[in-house]
Short mmCIF file of C-alpha atoms in Angstrom, two decimals:
data_model
loop_
_atom_site.label_atom_id
_atom_site.label_comp_id
_atom_site.label_asym_id
_atom_site.label_seq_id
_atom_site.Cartn_x
_atom_site.Cartn_y
_atom_site.Cartn_z
CA UNK A 286 46.62 8.87 111.43
CA UNK A 287 45.81 12.30 112.73
CA UNK A 288 46.44 15.37 110.70
CA UNK A 289 48.37 18.26 112.19
CA UNK A 290 46.21 21.23 112.94
CA UNK A 291 46.40 24.07 110.41
CA UNK A 292 49.15 22.33 108.30
CA UNK A 293 47.88 20.71 105.09
CA UNK A 294 49.51 17.38 104.21
CA UNK A 295 50.35 18.34 100.66
CA UNK A 296 52.44 21.33 101.79
CA UNK A 297 54.94 19.14 103.66
CA UNK A 298 55.44 16.86 100.67
CA UNK A 299 55.93 19.71 98.25
CA UNK A 300 58.48 21.29 100.61
CA UNK A 301 60.45 18.03 100.80
CA UNK A 302 60.58 17.77 97.02
CA UNK A 303 61.85 21.32 96.70
CA UNK A 304 64.61 20.64 99.25
CA UNK A 305 65.61 17.50 97.39
CA UNK A 306 65.91 19.47 94.15
CA UNK A 307 68.11 22.06 95.87
CA UNK A 308 70.35 19.33 97.26
CA UNK A 309 70.62 17.64 93.86
CA UNK A 310 71.51 20.93 92.25
CA UNK A 311 74.24 21.55 94.83
CA UNK A 312 75.61 18.06 94.34
CA UNK A 313 75.61 18.60 90.59
CA UNK A 314 77.39 21.96 90.99
CA UNK A 315 80.04 20.44 93.24
CA UNK A 316 80.52 17.53 90.86
CA UNK A 317 80.86 19.91 87.91
CA UNK A 318 83.39 22.00 89.82
CA UNK A 319 85.40 18.92 90.71
CA UNK A 320 85.27 17.80 87.10
CA UNK A 321 86.57 21.18 85.93
CA UNK A 322 89.37 21.07 88.52
CA UNK A 323 90.33 17.56 87.45
CA UNK A 324 90.39 18.63 83.81
CA UNK A 325 92.59 21.65 84.65
CA UNK A 326 94.93 19.51 86.69
CA UNK A 327 95.08 16.91 83.94
CA UNK A 328 95.80 19.33 81.11
CA UNK A 329 97.65 22.08 82.97
CA UNK A 330 99.25 20.29 85.90
CA UNK A 331 102.14 18.88 83.87
CA UNK A 332 102.76 22.23 82.22
CA UNK A 333 102.67 23.89 85.60
CA UNK A 334 105.22 21.44 86.95
CA UNK A 335 107.38 22.03 83.90
CA UNK A 336 107.06 25.76 84.45
CA UNK A 337 108.25 25.36 88.04
CA UNK A 338 111.14 23.25 86.82
CA UNK A 339 112.06 25.90 84.27
CA UNK A 340 112.03 28.63 86.89
CA UNK A 341 114.15 26.49 89.20
CA UNK A 342 116.66 25.81 86.43
CA UNK A 343 116.80 29.49 85.60
CA UNK A 344 117.44 30.37 89.26
CA UNK A 345 120.15 27.72 89.50
CA UNK A 346 121.75 29.03 86.33
CA UNK A 347 121.65 32.55 87.72
CA UNK A 348 123.29 31.37 90.93
CA UNK A 349 125.94 29.55 88.94
CA UNK A 350 126.73 32.64 86.93
CA UNK A 351 126.79 34.75 90.08
CA UNK A 352 129.04 32.36 91.98
CA UNK A 353 131.32 32.13 88.99
CA UNK A 354 131.69 35.90 88.77
CA UNK A 355 135.34 36.86 88.86
CA UNK A 356 136.19 39.38 91.55
CA UNK A 357 138.82 41.84 90.26
CA UNK A 358 142.30 40.93 91.47
CA UNK A 359 143.53 43.45 94.03
CA UNK A 360 147.10 44.68 94.24
CA UNK A 361 148.70 43.16 97.36
CA UNK A 362 148.96 45.50 100.33
CA UNK A 363 151.86 44.79 102.70
CA UNK A 364 151.83 45.45 106.42
CA UNK A 365 154.54 47.93 107.51
CA UNK A 366 158.03 46.54 108.13
CA UNK A 367 160.62 48.01 110.50
CA UNK A 368 163.19 49.59 108.23
CA UNK A 369 166.06 49.50 108.88
CA UNK A 370 166.06 46.51 111.22
CA UNK A 371 168.62 44.50 113.17
CA UNK A 372 166.40 41.38 113.13
CA UNK A 373 167.56 38.81 110.59
CA UNK A 374 164.30 36.81 110.41
CA UNK A 375 161.12 38.73 109.67
CA UNK A 376 157.49 38.04 108.72
CA UNK A 377 156.07 39.48 105.52
CA UNK A 378 152.28 39.78 105.67
CA UNK A 379 149.47 41.64 103.97
CA UNK A 380 146.17 41.35 102.14
CA UNK A 381 144.75 40.92 98.64
CA UNK A 382 141.84 39.15 96.92
CA UNK A 383 140.66 36.13 98.92
CA UNK A 384 141.78 32.61 97.97
CA UNK A 385 144.24 33.59 95.24
CA UNK A 386 147.89 32.51 95.18
CA UNK A 387 150.68 34.81 96.35
CA UNK A 388 154.38 34.29 95.76
CA UNK A 389 157.25 35.94 97.64
CA UNK A 390 160.52 36.86 95.97
CA UNK A 391 163.57 38.08 97.89
CA UNK A 392 166.35 39.86 96.03
CA UNK A 393 165.06 38.55 92.70
CA UNK A 394 164.61 34.91 93.77
CA UNK A 395 161.23 33.28 94.45
CA UNK A 396 161.46 31.74 97.91
CA UNK A 397 157.89 30.93 98.95
CA UNK A 398 154.28 30.60 97.79
CA UNK A 399 151.01 30.37 99.70
CA UNK A 400 147.25 30.71 99.29
CA UNK A 401 145.37 33.71 100.59
CA UNK A 402 142.74 32.83 103.21
CA UNK A 403 139.03 33.61 102.94
CA UNK A 404 139.47 36.94 104.71
CA UNK A 405 142.06 38.07 102.14
CA UNK A 406 145.09 37.80 104.46
CA UNK A 407 148.43 36.09 103.87
CA UNK A 408 151.70 35.69 105.77
CA UNK A 409 155.24 34.48 105.03
CA UNK A 410 157.04 33.63 108.28
CA UNK A 411 160.77 33.42 108.97
CA UNK A 412 162.00 35.31 105.90
CA UNK A 413 165.81 35.48 106.27
CA UNK A 414 167.37 38.79 105.27
CA UNK A 415 170.91 39.39 104.13
CA UNK A 416 173.07 42.23 105.43
CA UNK A 417 172.32 45.51 103.73
CA UNK A 418 169.49 46.21 101.28
CA UNK A 419 166.85 43.53 100.64
CA UNK A 420 164.34 43.81 97.78
CA UNK A 421 160.98 42.18 98.50
CA UNK A 422 158.30 41.45 95.89
CA UNK A 423 154.88 39.86 96.42
CA UNK A 424 152.94 38.67 93.33
CA UNK A 425 149.25 37.71 93.49
CA UNK A 426 147.86 35.40 90.77
CA UNK A 427 144.19 34.45 90.29
CA UNK A 428 142.69 31.40 88.53
CA UNK A 429 142.69 33.27 85.21
CA UNK A 430 146.45 33.87 85.51
CA UNK A 431 145.94 37.60 86.06
CA UNK A 432 148.74 39.09 88.17
CA UNK A 433 149.20 42.03 90.53
CA UNK A 434 152.43 42.78 92.38
CA UNK A 435 153.85 44.98 95.12
CA UNK A 436 157.49 45.85 95.82
CA UNK A 437 159.18 47.04 98.99
CA UNK A 438 162.63 46.98 100.54
CA UNK A 439 164.18 46.62 103.98
CA UNK A 440 167.74 47.14 105.22
CA UNK A 441 169.33 44.66 107.64
CA UNK A 442 171.81 46.51 109.85
CA UNK A 443 173.38 44.68 112.79
CA UNK A 444 176.30 47.06 113.30
CA UNK A 445 176.08 49.24 116.44
CA UNK A 446 176.50 52.99 115.97
CA UNK A 447 179.69 54.71 117.05
CA UNK A 448 179.59 56.83 120.19
CA UNK A 449 182.13 59.30 121.49
CA UNK A 450 181.86 61.02 124.87
CA UNK A 451 184.19 64.00 124.69
CA UNK A 452 183.35 65.46 128.08
CA UNK A 453 183.88 64.72 130.89
CA UNK A 454 186.93 62.50 130.87
CA UNK A 455 186.83 59.34 132.91
CA UNK A 456 188.18 59.91 136.45
CA UNK A 457 187.90 63.70 136.30
CA UNK A 458 187.71 65.66 139.57
CA UNK A 459 185.54 68.70 140.14
CA UNK A 460 185.53 71.21 142.99
CA UNK A 461 182.89 71.14 145.71
CA UNK A 462 181.20 74.16 144.21
CA UNK A 463 180.21 72.16 141.14
CA UNK A 464 176.43 71.78 140.85
CA UNK A 465 176.33 70.36 137.30
CA UNK A 466 178.69 69.12 134.66
CA UNK A 467 178.43 69.20 130.88
CA UNK A 468 178.24 65.79 129.22
CA UNK A 469 178.84 66.10 125.49
CA UNK A 470 179.74 63.90 122.57
CA UNK A 471 178.57 62.59 119.21
CA UNK A 472 177.00 59.50 117.65
CA UNK A 473 177.22 58.24 114.09
CA UNK A 474 173.44 58.01 113.57
CA UNK A 475 171.63 61.36 113.85
CA UNK A 476 168.34 59.49 113.34
CA UNK A 477 168.91 57.45 116.49
CA UNK A 478 168.47 58.34 120.16
CA UNK A 479 170.90 58.93 123.03
CA UNK A 480 170.14 58.40 126.72
CA UNK A 481 172.20 59.93 129.51
CA UNK A 482 171.50 58.10 132.78
CA UNK A 483 168.10 57.08 131.28
CA UNK A 484 167.34 60.68 130.25
CA UNK A 485 166.86 61.17 126.50
CA UNK A 486 169.01 64.00 125.20
CA UNK A 487 168.59 66.06 122.04
CA UNK A 488 170.68 65.17 119.00
CA UNK A 489 171.74 67.54 116.26
CA UNK A 490 169.79 66.18 113.24
CA UNK A 491 172.77 66.69 110.93
CA UNK A 492 175.89 65.98 112.93
CA UNK A 493 174.63 63.70 115.70
CA UNK A 494 176.27 65.92 118.35
CA UNK A 495 174.73 66.24 121.81
CA UNK A 496 175.32 68.23 124.99
CA UNK A 497 173.56 68.02 128.35
CA UNK A 498 173.99 69.67 131.76
CA UNK A 499 173.86 66.88 134.32
CA UNK A 500 173.06 67.90 137.93
CA UNK A 501 175.59 66.43 140.39
CA UNK A 502 176.31 66.34 144.12
CA UNK A 503 179.40 65.66 146.20
CA UNK A 504 181.01 62.27 145.84
CA UNK A 505 181.44 59.88 142.95
CA UNK A 506 179.11 60.37 139.98
CA UNK A 507 178.44 57.51 137.58
CA UNK A 508 177.62 58.60 134.04
CA UNK A 509 176.17 56.18 131.47
CA UNK A 510 175.62 57.27 127.88
CA UNK A 511 173.76 54.84 125.59
CA UNK A 512 173.19 55.43 121.87
CA UNK A 513 170.65 53.58 119.69
CA UNK A 514 170.55 53.69 115.90
CA UNK A 515 167.39 53.52 113.76
CA UNK A 516 167.74 49.73 113.42
CA UNK A 517 167.75 49.20 117.19
CA UNK A 518 171.47 48.50 117.66
CA UNK A 519 173.06 50.18 120.67
CA UNK A 520 176.40 51.04 122.26
CA UNK A 521 177.25 52.27 125.76
CA UNK A 522 179.99 54.51 127.17
CA UNK A 523 180.55 55.02 130.91
CA UNK A 524 182.37 57.69 132.89
CA UNK A 525 183.06 58.10 136.60
CA UNK A 526 183.87 61.53 138.01
CA UNK A 527 184.32 62.87 141.53
CA UNK A 528 182.84 65.99 143.04
CA UNK A 529 184.85 67.18 146.02
CA UNK A 530 183.07 67.35 149.35
CA UNK A 531 182.63 70.61 151.28
CA UNK A 532 185.58 71.60 153.51
CA UNK A 533 185.04 70.88 157.22
CA UNK A 534 184.66 73.99 159.45
CA UNK A 535 187.92 75.32 160.99
CA UNK A 536 188.50 74.41 164.64
CA UNK A 537 188.74 77.25 167.22
CA UNK A 538 192.22 77.62 168.76
#
C-alpha cells in the first residue's frame, strides 16, 4: 500500500477519532435534551392540560354569565295612531326590549298578547275600536316579571261633519256682468278642510266659517263644496247657478 505524499498516516486516524468523539457528544446532547423534554412532558404535561381546561371552563363561565345578563326592560314605544279616526279596525304597533312579552288592553280589558321579535318590534293587528274614546294600554313583561307600560287613546268618529252653504242659493241667476260670485258657509269642524270645486278654502279656526270668490263665466255654473273633518269623514253640498249671457247687438233698421 502506497502512502499519500506529504500526509502522515497517523494524522488521518487521529482526525477520524476526533470526529467520532464530536459525533458522540452531539448524540449524547440530543439524547439528554430529549430526555429532559420527556421528563417535562411527563411531569408538566398533565398540569398543562388541566390548566388549559381550567381556562376553557373559566371562559365558558364568563360567556354564560354574559349571555345571562339581563338587559333593562324598556318602556314600550307606540307608533303614531291617526286620532281621531273613522276606521274601526286599526293596528297597534311599536317597540320595546327584544323577546319579552307584551299585552294589549283596550278600555280596561286585556284583549291580546304576543312576543316581541328579535329586533324589538311588536304588532297587534285588527284591533276593533268602539265609537268615541278608546283607552289603549300596552304592558311589557320580561322573564323576571318586571313590567313597563305605555298608555294612549284614540277616538273613533264615523259621523260626517255638518256643512251649510249659505250663498249662493241653488238655482240663482246672475247678470251677464258678473265675473265672480261669493260662495260662503260654515262647517261643524274648524279643524277639518273644505274644498270648493277642488280648491281648498280657508276656514275660520274658531267658527268654521268660510268665504271664497269663485270666478265665473256666462252659462250654468256647477258649484261643489266638500267638507272633511279631522277623522276623515266628509259631506258634500252642490249648487247650480246661471250667469246671463251678453245681449246680442241691436239690428240696424
